[in-house]
Amino acid sequence: MNAMPLAPAPEPDVLRVADIAPEALTRLLARFDMMVEHVPDGAKIPGSFWGEPEAGVIASTVYVRPDTPVHSFLHEACHLIVLPPERRALVHTDATDSDIEEDATCALQIVLADALPGVGRERLMADMDAWGYSFRLGSTRAWFEQDAEDARAFLQARGLPHA
């Protein structure tokens, strides 16, 4: 019997940057002295750690395409937000070097989802689960509600939104 190649799995149905008003992304990042740069469909996304369509980061700029998932935009933006300005300025593609920064990034992206019209934390957590984020309690919601105290303390200590 000849083996048949498996078809690639379809990408989950998650909110994309094209679903959000561009000025909402700009306003959100401006609160943290950062910028969003929109690249055209099919173009390479500068600073993307995971590759297209995932968002990219270079210094204080988050790069996205219309097909970039909103959770990816928020995640990469939050990686930069949790960093002090002197570290942020040095970032190119890979923004973190610690577990607590990664946890704080995940918690902050959930909190900041409420600042984007049409997103909100409920939808963002569902999109994170659909995309394959992995938390030891089995879901983004369970982690955020029951196991993210250290991440919230990290954010609070830096004067960042945490609830």
PDB file of N, CA and C in Angstrom, residues 45-131:
ATOM      1  N   ILE A  45       7.522  39.278   7.019  1.00  0.00           N
ATOM      2  CA  ILE A  45       7.310  40.071   8.230  1.00  0.00           C
ATOM      3  C   ILE A  45       8.654  40.209   8.952  1.00  0.00           C
ATOM      4  N   PRO A  46       9.205  41.427   8.995  1.00  0.00           N
ATOM      5  CA  PRO A  46      10.483  41.611   9.690  1.00  0.00           C
ATOM      6  C   PRO A  46      10.378  41.206  11.165  1.00  0.00           C
ATOM      7  N   GLY A  47      11.420  40.595  11.679  1.00  0.00           N
ATOM      8  CA  GLY A  47      11.483  40.278  13.095  1.00  0.00           C
ATOM      9  C   GLY A  47      10.537  39.201  13.582  1.00  0.00           C
ATOM     10  N   SER A  48       9.988  38.378  12.660  1.00  0.00           N
ATOM     11  CA  SER A  48       9.057  37.321  13.069  1.00  0.00           C
ATOM     12  C   SER A  48       9.839  36.099  13.542  1.00  0.00           C
ATOM     13  N   PHE A  49       9.679  35.760  14.815  1.00  0.00           N
ATOM     14  CA  PHE A  49      10.378  34.607  15.397  1.00  0.00           C
ATOM     15  C   PHE A  49       9.872  33.295  14.802  1.00  0.00           C
ATOM     16  N   TRP A  50       8.562  33.182  14.631  1.00  0.00           N
ATOM     17  CA  TRP A  50       7.942  31.942  14.163  1.00  0.00           C
ATOM     18  C   TRP A  50       7.730  31.903  12.655  1.00  0.00           C
ATOM     19  N   GLY A  51       7.932  33.030  11.972  1.00  0.00           N
ATOM     20  CA  GLY A  51       7.679  33.096  10.541  1.00  0.00           C
ATOM     21  C   GLY A  51       6.247  33.510  10.257  1.00  0.00           C
ATOM     22  N   GLU A  52       5.988  33.794   9.019  1.00  0.00           N
ATOM     23  CA  GLU A  52       4.672  34.283   8.619  1.00  0.00           C
ATOM     24  C   GLU A  52       3.586  33.261   8.931  1.00  0.00           C
ATOM     25  N   PRO A  53       2.448  33.714   9.353  1.00  0.00           N
ATOM     26  CA  PRO A  53       1.942  35.086   9.450  1.00  0.00           C
ATOM     27  C   PRO A  53       2.153  35.735  10.820  1.00  0.00           C
ATOM     28  N   GLU A  54       3.018  35.151  11.648  1.00  0.00           N
ATOM     29  CA  GLU A  54       3.202  35.653  13.014  1.00  0.00           C
ATOM     30  C   GLU A  54       3.854  37.033  13.024  1.00  0.00           C
ATOM     31  N   ALA A  55       3.463  37.851  13.996  1.00  0.00           N
ATOM     32  CA  ALA A  55       4.002  39.201  14.153  1.00  0.00           C
ATOM     33  C   ALA A  55       5.500  39.159  14.402  1.00  0.00           C
ATOM     34  N   GLY A  56       6.141  40.271  14.090  1.00  0.00           N
ATOM     35  CA  GLY A  56       7.571  40.415  14.321  1.00  0.00           C
ATOM     36  C   GLY A  56       7.848  41.614  15.204  1.00  0.00           C
ATOM     37  N   VAL A  57       9.030  41.620  15.836  1.00  0.00           N
ATOM     38  CA  VAL A  57       9.426  42.728  16.698  1.00  0.00           C
ATOM     39  C   VAL A  57      10.864  43.133  16.414  1.00  0.00           C
ATOM     40  N   ILE A  58      11.040  44.432  16.307  1.00  0.00           N
ATOM     41  CA  ILE A  58      12.372  45.019  16.228  1.00  0.00           C
ATOM     42  C   ILE A  58      12.309  46.325  17.011  1.00  0.00           C
ATOM     43  N   ALA A  59      13.079  46.376  18.097  1.00  0.00           N
ATOM     44  CA  ALA A  59      13.109  47.536  18.996  1.00  0.00           C
ATOM     45  C   ALA A  59      11.689  47.852  19.464  1.00  0.00           C
ATOM     46  N   SER A  60      11.179  49.030  19.173  1.00  0.00           N
ATOM     47  CA  SER A  60       9.857  49.432  19.659  1.00  0.00           C
ATOM     48  C   SER A  60       8.772  49.321  18.597  1.00  0.00           C
ATOM     49  N   THR A  61       9.005  48.493  17.594  1.00  0.00           N
ATOM     50  CA  THR A  61       8.041  48.343  16.503  1.00  0.00           C
ATOM     51  C   THR A  61       7.572  46.898  16.404  1.00  0.00           C
ATOM     52  N   VAL A  62       6.249  46.743  16.255  1.00  0.00           N
ATOM     53  CA  VAL A  62       5.643  45.437  16.018  1.00  0.00           C
ATOM     54  C   VAL A  62       5.209  45.413  14.550  1.00  0.00           C
ATOM     55  N   TYR A  63       5.616  44.397  13.828  1.00  0.00           N
ATOM     56  CA  TYR A  63       5.318  44.261  12.401  1.00  0.00           C
ATOM     57  C   TYR A  63       4.218  43.222  12.201  1.00  0.00           C
ATOM     58  N   VAL A  64       3.226  43.572  11.391  1.00  0.00           N
ATOM     59  CA  VAL A  64       2.101  42.678  11.127  1.00  0.00           C
ATOM     60  C   VAL A  64       1.707  42.748   9.658  1.00  0.00           C
ATOM     61  N   ARG A  65       0.993  41.712   9.227  1.00  0.00           N
ATOM     62  CA  ARG A  65       0.325  41.677   7.923  1.00  0.00           C
ATOM     63  C   ARG A  65      -1.162  41.535   8.196  1.00  0.00           C
ATOM     64  N   PRO A  66      -1.988  41.724   7.167  1.00  0.00           N
ATOM     65  CA  PRO A  66      -3.428  41.537   7.368  1.00  0.00           C
ATOM     66  C   PRO A  66      -3.795  40.156   7.918  1.00  0.00           C
ATOM     67  N   ASP A  67      -3.015  39.113   7.570  1.00  0.00           N
ATOM     68  CA  ASP A  67      -3.334  37.755   8.029  1.00  0.00           C
ATOM     69  C   ASP A  67      -2.680  37.394   9.364  1.00  0.00           C
ATOM     70  N   THR A  68      -1.986  38.332   9.981  1.00  0.00           N
ATOM     71  CA  THR A  68      -1.384  38.071  11.292  1.00  0.00           C
ATOM     72  C   THR A  68      -2.489  37.910  12.327  1.00  0.00           C
ATOM     73  N   PRO A  69      -2.458  36.837  13.117  1.00  0.00           N
ATOM     74  CA  PRO A  69      -3.457  36.695  14.179  1.00  0.00           C
ATOM     75  C   PRO A  69      -3.325  37.825  15.209  1.00  0.00           C
ATOM     76  N   VAL A  70      -4.461  38.300  15.692  1.00  0.00           N
ATOM     77  CA  VAL A  70      -4.453  39.359  16.698  1.00  0.00           C
ATOM     78  C   VAL A  70      -3.718  38.883  17.947  1.00  0.00           C
ATOM     79  N   HIS A  71      -3.876  37.622  18.315  1.00  0.00           N
ATOM     80  CA  HIS A  71      -3.167  37.129  19.503  1.00  0.00           C
ATOM     81  C   HIS A  71      -1.663  37.225  19.309  1.00  0.00           C
ATOM     82  N   SER A  72      -1.177  37.042  18.090  1.00  0.00           N
ATOM     83  CA  SER A  72       0.249  37.156  17.816  1.00  0.00           C
ATOM     84  C   SER A  72       0.705  38.605  17.915  1.00  0.00           C
ATOM     85  N   PHE A  73      -0.088  39.529  17.341  1.00  0.00           N
ATOM     86  CA  PHE A  73       0.213  40.959  17.488  1.00  0.00           C
ATOM     87  C   PHE A  73       0.337  41.312  18.972  1.00  0.00           C
ATOM     88  N   LEU A  74      -0.659  40.929  19.763  1.00  0.00           N
ATOM     89  CA  LEU A  74      -0.645  41.261  21.187  1.00  0.00           C
ATOM     90  C   LEU A  74       0.515  40.594  21.915  1.00  0.00           C
ATOM     91  N   HIS A  75       0.774  39.344  21.598  1.00  0.00           N
ATOM     92  CA  HIS A  75       1.842  38.621  22.281  1.00  0.00           C
ATOM     93  C   HIS A  75       3.191  39.290  22.043  1.00  0.00           C
ATOM     94  N   GLU A  76       3.490  39.573  20.789  1.00  0.00           N
ATOM     95  CA  GLU A  76       4.789  40.181  20.490  1.00  0.00           C
ATOM     96  C   GLU A  76       4.872  41.597  21.052  1.00  0.00           C
ATOM     97  N   ALA A  77       3.779  42.357  20.966  1.00  0.00           N
ATOM     98  CA  ALA A  77       3.762  43.697  21.558  1.00  0.00           C
ATOM     99  C   ALA A  77       4.027  43.608  23.058  1.00  0.00           C
ATOM    100  N   CYS A  78       3.385  42.667  23.720  1.00  0.00           N
ATOM    101  CA  CYS A  78       3.546  42.534  25.165  1.00  0.00           C
ATOM    102  C   CYS A  78       4.948  42.091  25.548  1.00  0.00           C
ATOM    103  N   HIS A  79       5.598  41.312  24.697  1.00  0.00           N
ATOM    104  CA  HIS A  79       7.013  40.994  24.950  1.00  0.00           C
ATOM    105  C   HIS A  79       7.811  42.284  25.078  1.00  0.00           C
ATOM    106  N   LEU A  80       7.553  43.237  24.201  1.00  0.00           N
ATOM    107  CA  LEU A  80       8.274  44.508  24.263  1.00  0.00           C
ATOM    108  C   LEU A  80       7.843  45.348  25.456  1.00  0.00           C
ATOM    109  N   ILE A  81       6.551  45.355  25.747  1.00  0.00           N
ATOM    110  CA  ILE A  81       6.021  46.179  26.832  1.00  0.00           C
ATOM    111  C   ILE A  81       6.617  45.792  28.178  1.00  0.00           C
ATOM    112  N   VAL A  82       6.827  44.501  28.422  1.00  0.00           N
ATOM    113  CA  VAL A  82       7.343  44.074  29.729  1.00  0.00           C
ATOM    114  C   VAL A  82       8.826  44.386  29.912  1.00  0.00           C
ATOM    115  N   LEU A  83       9.493  44.759  28.839  1.00  0.00           N
ATOM    116  CA  LEU A  83      10.921  45.051  28.929  1.00  0.00           C
ATOM    117  C   LEU A  83      11.174  46.511  29.289  1.00  0.00           C
ATOM    118  N   PRO A  84      12.222  46.758  30.057  1.00  0.00           N
ATOM    119  CA  PRO A  84      12.610  48.160  30.263  1.00  0.00           C
ATOM    120  C   PRO A  84      13.108  48.742  28.931  1.00  0.00           C
ATOM    121  N   PRO A  85      12.959  50.055  28.737  1.00  0.00           N
ATOM    122  CA  PRO A  85      13.313  50.672  27.454  1.00  0.00           C
ATOM    123  C   PRO A  85      14.718  50.336  26.943  1.00  0.00           C
ATOM    124  N   GLU A  86      15.686  50.247  27.833  1.00  0.00           N
ATOM    125  CA  GLU A  86      17.052  49.962  27.390  1.00  0.00           C
ATOM    126  C   GLU A  86      17.180  48.545  26.805  1.00  0.00           C
ATOM    127  N   ARG A  87      16.421  47.591  27.319  1.00  0.00           N
ATOM    128  CA  ARG A  87      16.423  46.244  26.734  1.00  0.00           C
ATOM    129  C   ARG A  87      15.584  46.198  25.474  1.00  0.00           C
ATOM    130  N   ARG A  88      14.456  46.901  25.473  1.00  0.00           N
ATOM    131  CA  ARG A  88      13.574  46.935  24.313  1.00  0.00           C
ATOM    132  C   ARG A  88      14.340  47.412  23.070  1.00  0.00           C
ATOM    133  N   ALA A  89      15.169  48.411  23.233  1.00  0.00           N
ATOM    134  CA  ALA A  89      15.909  48.990  22.110  1.00  0.00           C
ATOM    135  C   ALA A  89      16.820  47.964  21.430  1.00  0.00           C
ATOM    136  N   LEU A  90      17.194  46.901  22.128  1.00  0.00           N
ATOM    137  CA  LEU A  90      18.114  45.899  21.593  1.00  0.00           C
ATOM    138  C   LEU A  90      17.404  44.698  20.955  1.00  0.00           C
ATOM    139  N   VAL A  91      16.084  44.662  21.047  1.00  0.00           N
ATOM    140  CA  VAL A  91      15.334  43.495  20.587  1.00  0.00           C
ATOM    141  C   VAL A  91      15.309  43.428  19.060  1.00  0.00           C
ATOM    142  N   HIS A  92      15.568  42.238  18.577  1.00  0.00           N
ATOM    143  CA  HIS A  92      15.377  41.926  17.157  1.00  0.00           C
ATOM    144  C   HIS A  92      14.942  40.466  17.097  1.00  0.00           C
ATOM    145  N   THR A  93      13.667  40.225  16.849  1.00  0.00           N
ATOM    146  CA  THR A  93      13.075  38.905  16.629  1.00  0.00           C
ATOM    147  C   THR A  93      12.780  38.144  17.919  1.00  0.00           C
ATOM    148  N   ASP A  94      13.733  37.978  18.805  1.00  0.00           N
ATOM    149  CA  ASP A  94      13.538  37.201  20.032  1.00  0.00           C
ATOM    150  C   ASP A  94      13.568  38.156  21.218  1.00  0.00           C
ATOM    151  N   ALA A  95      12.431  38.299  21.896  1.00  0.00           N
ATOM    152  CA  ALA A  95      12.301  39.365  22.883  1.00  0.00           C
ATOM    153  C   ALA A  95      12.452  38.938  24.329  1.00  0.00           C
ATOM    154  N   THR A  96      12.564  37.673  24.628  1.00  0.00           N
ATOM    155  CA  THR A  96      12.595  37.298  26.042  1.00  0.00           C
ATOM    156  C   THR A  96      13.676  36.272  26.320  1.00  0.00           C
ATOM    157  N   ASP A  97      14.066  36.254  27.580  1.00  0.00           N
ATOM    158  CA  ASP A  97      15.057  35.261  27.995  1.00  0.00           C
ATOM    159  C   ASP A  97      14.712  34.638  29.341  1.00  0.00           C
ATOM    160  N   SER A  98      13.432  34.765  29.754  1.00  0.00           N
ATOM    161  CA  SER A  98      13.072  34.167  31.039  1.00  0.00           C
ATOM    162  C   SER A  98      11.625  33.684  31.028  1.00  0.00           C
ATOM    163  N   ASP A  99      11.360  32.700  31.865  1.00  0.00           N
ATOM    164  CA  ASP A  99      10.007  32.155  31.978  1.00  0.00           C
ATOM    165  C   ASP A  99       9.029  33.187  32.528  1.00  0.00           C
ATOM    166  N   ILE A 100       9.462  33.986  33.509  1.00  0.00           N
ATOM    167  CA  ILE A 100       8.539  34.951  34.093  1.00  0.00           C
ATOM    168  C   ILE A 100       8.173  36.033  33.080  1.00  0.00           C
ATOM    169  N   GLU A 101       9.098  36.434  32.226  1.00  0.00           N
ATOM    170  CA  GLU A 101       8.755  37.402  31.177  1.00  0.00           C
ATOM    171  C   GLU A 101       7.760  36.795  30.197  1.00  0.00           C
ATOM    172  N   GLU A 102       7.920  35.525  29.883  1.00  0.00           N
ATOM    173  CA  GLU A 102       6.976  34.858  28.982  1.00  0.00           C
ATOM    174  C   GLU A 102       5.594  34.781  29.618  1.00  0.00           C
ATOM    175  N   ASP A 103       5.541  34.412  30.886  1.00  0.00           N
ATOM    176  CA  ASP A 103       4.253  34.352  31.590  1.00  0.00           C
ATOM    177  C   ASP A 103       3.607  35.731  31.677  1.00  0.00           C
ATOM    178  N   ALA A 104       4.404  36.742  32.010  1.00  0.00           N
ATOM    179  CA  ALA A 104       3.874  38.109  32.103  1.00  0.00           C
ATOM    180  C   ALA A 104       3.366  38.568  30.743  1.00  0.00           C
ATOM    181  N   THR A 105       4.049  38.202  29.695  1.00  0.00           N
ATOM    182  CA  THR A 105       3.617  38.538  28.333  1.00  0.00           C
ATOM    183  C   THR A 105       2.251  37.932  28.052  1.00  0.00           C
ATOM    184  N   CYS A 106       2.063  36.668  28.372  1.00  0.00           N
ATOM    185  CA  CYS A 106       0.772  36.008  28.138  1.00  0.00           C
ATOM    186  C   CYS A 106      -0.342  36.661  28.946  1.00  0.00           C
ATOM    187  N   ALA A 107      -0.064  36.974  30.213  1.00  0.00           N
ATOM    188  CA  ALA A 107      -1.091  37.612  31.047  1.00  0.00           C
ATOM    189  C   ALA A 107      -1.433  38.998  30.520  1.00  0.00           C
ATOM    190  N   LEU A 108      -0.420  39.767  30.143  1.00  0.00           N
ATOM    191  CA  LEU A 108      -0.661  41.121  29.666  1.00  0.00           C
ATOM    192  C   LEU A 108      -1.429  41.118  28.345  1.00  0.00           C
ATOM    193  N   GLN A 109      -1.150  40.166  27.465  1.00  0.00           N
ATOM    194  CA  GLN A 109      -1.885  40.153  26.199  1.00  0.00           C
ATOM    195  C   GLN A 109      -3.371  39.892  26.437  1.00  0.00           C
ATOM    196  N   ILE A 110      -3.689  39.096  27.448  1.00  0.00           N
ATOM    197  CA  ILE A 110      -5.089  38.841  27.789  1.00  0.00           C
ATOM    198  C   ILE A 110      -5.740  40.121  28.320  1.00  0.00           C
ATOM    199  N   VAL A 111      -5.046  40.814  29.203  1.00  0.00           N
ATOM    200  CA  VAL A 111      -5.579  42.050  29.788  1.00  0.00           C
ATOM    201  C   VAL A 111      -5.757  43.118  28.702  1.00  0.00           C
ATOM    202  N   LEU A 112      -4.759  43.296  27.839  1.00  0.00           N
ATOM    203  CA  LEU A 112      -4.825  44.343  26.814  1.00  0.00           C
ATOM    204  C   LEU A 112      -5.815  44.033  25.697  1.00  0.00           C
ATOM    205  N   ALA A 113      -6.221  42.787  25.568  1.00  0.00           N
ATOM    206  CA  ALA A 113      -7.231  42.442  24.547  1.00  0.00           C
ATOM    207  C   ALA A 113      -8.511  43.234  24.764  1.00  0.00           C
ATOM    208  N   ASP A 114      -8.803  43.596  26.011  1.00  0.00           N
ATOM    209  CA  ASP A 114      -9.996  44.388  26.305  1.00  0.00           C
ATOM    210  C   ASP A 114      -9.923  45.795  25.712  1.00  0.00           C
ATOM    211  N   ALA A 115      -8.731  46.261  25.378  1.00  0.00           N
ATOM    212  CA  ALA A 115      -8.561  47.601  24.806  1.00  0.00           C
ATOM    213  C   ALA A 115      -8.782  47.616  23.296  1.00  0.00           C
ATOM    214  N   LEU A 116      -8.958  46.460  22.692  1.00  0.00           N
ATOM    215  CA  LEU A 116      -9.172  46.389  21.245  1.00  0.00           C
ATOM    216  C   LEU A 116     -10.640  46.094  20.957  1.00  0.00           C
ATOM    217  N   PRO A 117     -11.333  47.048  20.324  1.00  0.00           N
ATOM    218  CA  PRO A 117     -12.745  46.829  19.984  1.00  0.00           C
ATOM    219  C   PRO A 117     -12.927  45.548  19.168  1.00  0.00           C
ATOM    220  N   GLY A 118     -13.904  44.754  19.583  1.00  0.00           N
ATOM    221  CA  GLY A 118     -14.184  43.515  18.877  1.00  0.00           C
ATOM    222  C   GLY A 118     -13.314  42.341  19.279  1.00  0.00           C
ATOM    223  N   VAL A 119     -12.429  42.540  20.244  1.00  0.00           N
ATOM    224  CA  VAL A 119     -11.558  41.437  20.683  1.00  0.00           C
ATOM    225  C   VAL A 119     -11.980  41.046  22.103  1.00  0.00           C
ATOM    226  N   GLY A 120     -11.384  41.631  23.101  1.00  0.00           N
ATOM    227  CA  GLY A 120     -11.698  41.287  24.488  1.00  0.00           C
ATOM    228  C   GLY A 120     -11.001  40.015  24.930  1.00  0.00           C
ATOM    229  N   ARG A 121     -10.874  39.886  26.232  1.00  0.00           N
ATOM    230  CA  ARG A 121     -10.108  38.754  26.775  1.00  0.00           C
ATOM    231  C   ARG A 121     -10.761  37.402  26.508  1.00  0.00           C
ATOM    232  N   GLU A 122     -12.097  37.337  26.492  1.00  0.00           N
ATOM    233  CA  GLU A 122     -12.758  36.042  26.255  1.00  0.00           C
ATOM    234  C   GLU A 122     -12.384  35.486  24.876  1.00  0.00           C
ATOM    235  N   ARG A 123     -12.518  36.336  23.855  1.00  0.00           N
ATOM    236  CA  ARG A 123     -12.185  35.891  22.500  1.00  0.00           C
ATOM    237  C   ARG A 123     -10.698  35.597  22.377  1.00  0.00           C
ATOM    238  N   LEU A 124      -9.879  36.444  22.981  1.00  0.00           N
ATOM    239  CA  LEU A 124      -8.437  36.225  22.872  1.00  0.00           C
ATOM    240  C   LEU A 124      -8.030  34.892  23.490  1.00  0.00           C
ATOM    241  N   MET A 125      -8.567  34.575  24.662  1.00  0.00           N
ATOM    242  CA  MET A 125      -8.213  33.292  25.296  1.00  0.00           C
ATOM    243  C   MET A 125      -8.671  32.115  24.437  1.00  0.00           C
ATOM    244  N   ALA A 126      -9.840  32.224  23.815  1.00  0.00           N
ATOM    245  CA  ALA A 126     -10.304  31.159  22.911  1.00  0.00           C
ATOM    246  C   ALA A 126      -9.377  31.034  21.714  1.00  0.00           C
ATOM    247  N   ASP A 127      -8.941  32.163  21.162  1.00  0.00           N
ATOM    248  CA  ASP A 127      -8.018  32.129  20.023  1.00  0.00           C
ATOM    249  C   ASP A 127      -6.664  31.543  20.418  1.00  0.00           C
ATOM    250  N   MET A 128      -6.196  31.879  21.611  1.00  0.00           N
ATOM    251  CA  MET A 128      -4.921  31.316  22.087  1.00  0.00           C
ATOM    252  C   MET A 128      -5.021  29.796  22.189  1.00  0.00           C
ATOM    253  N   ASP A 129      -6.129  29.311  22.732  1.00  0.00           N
ATOM    254  CA  ASP A 129      -6.327  27.855  22.813  1.00  0.00           C
ATOM    255  C   ASP A 129      -6.391  27.232  21.424  1.00  0.00           C
ATOM    256  N   ALA A 130      -7.145  27.864  20.524  1.00  0.00           N
ATOM    257  CA  ALA A 130      -7.291  27.327  19.161  1.00  0.00           C
ATOM    258  C   ALA A 130      -5.955  27.276  18.439  1.00  0.00           C
ATOM    259  N   TRP A 131      -5.093  28.247  18.696  1.00  0.00           N
ATOM    260  CA  TRP A 131      -3.799  28.329  18.009  1.00  0.00           C
ATOM    261  C   TRP A 131      -2.800  27.331  18.582  1.00  0.00           C
TER     262      TRP A 131
END
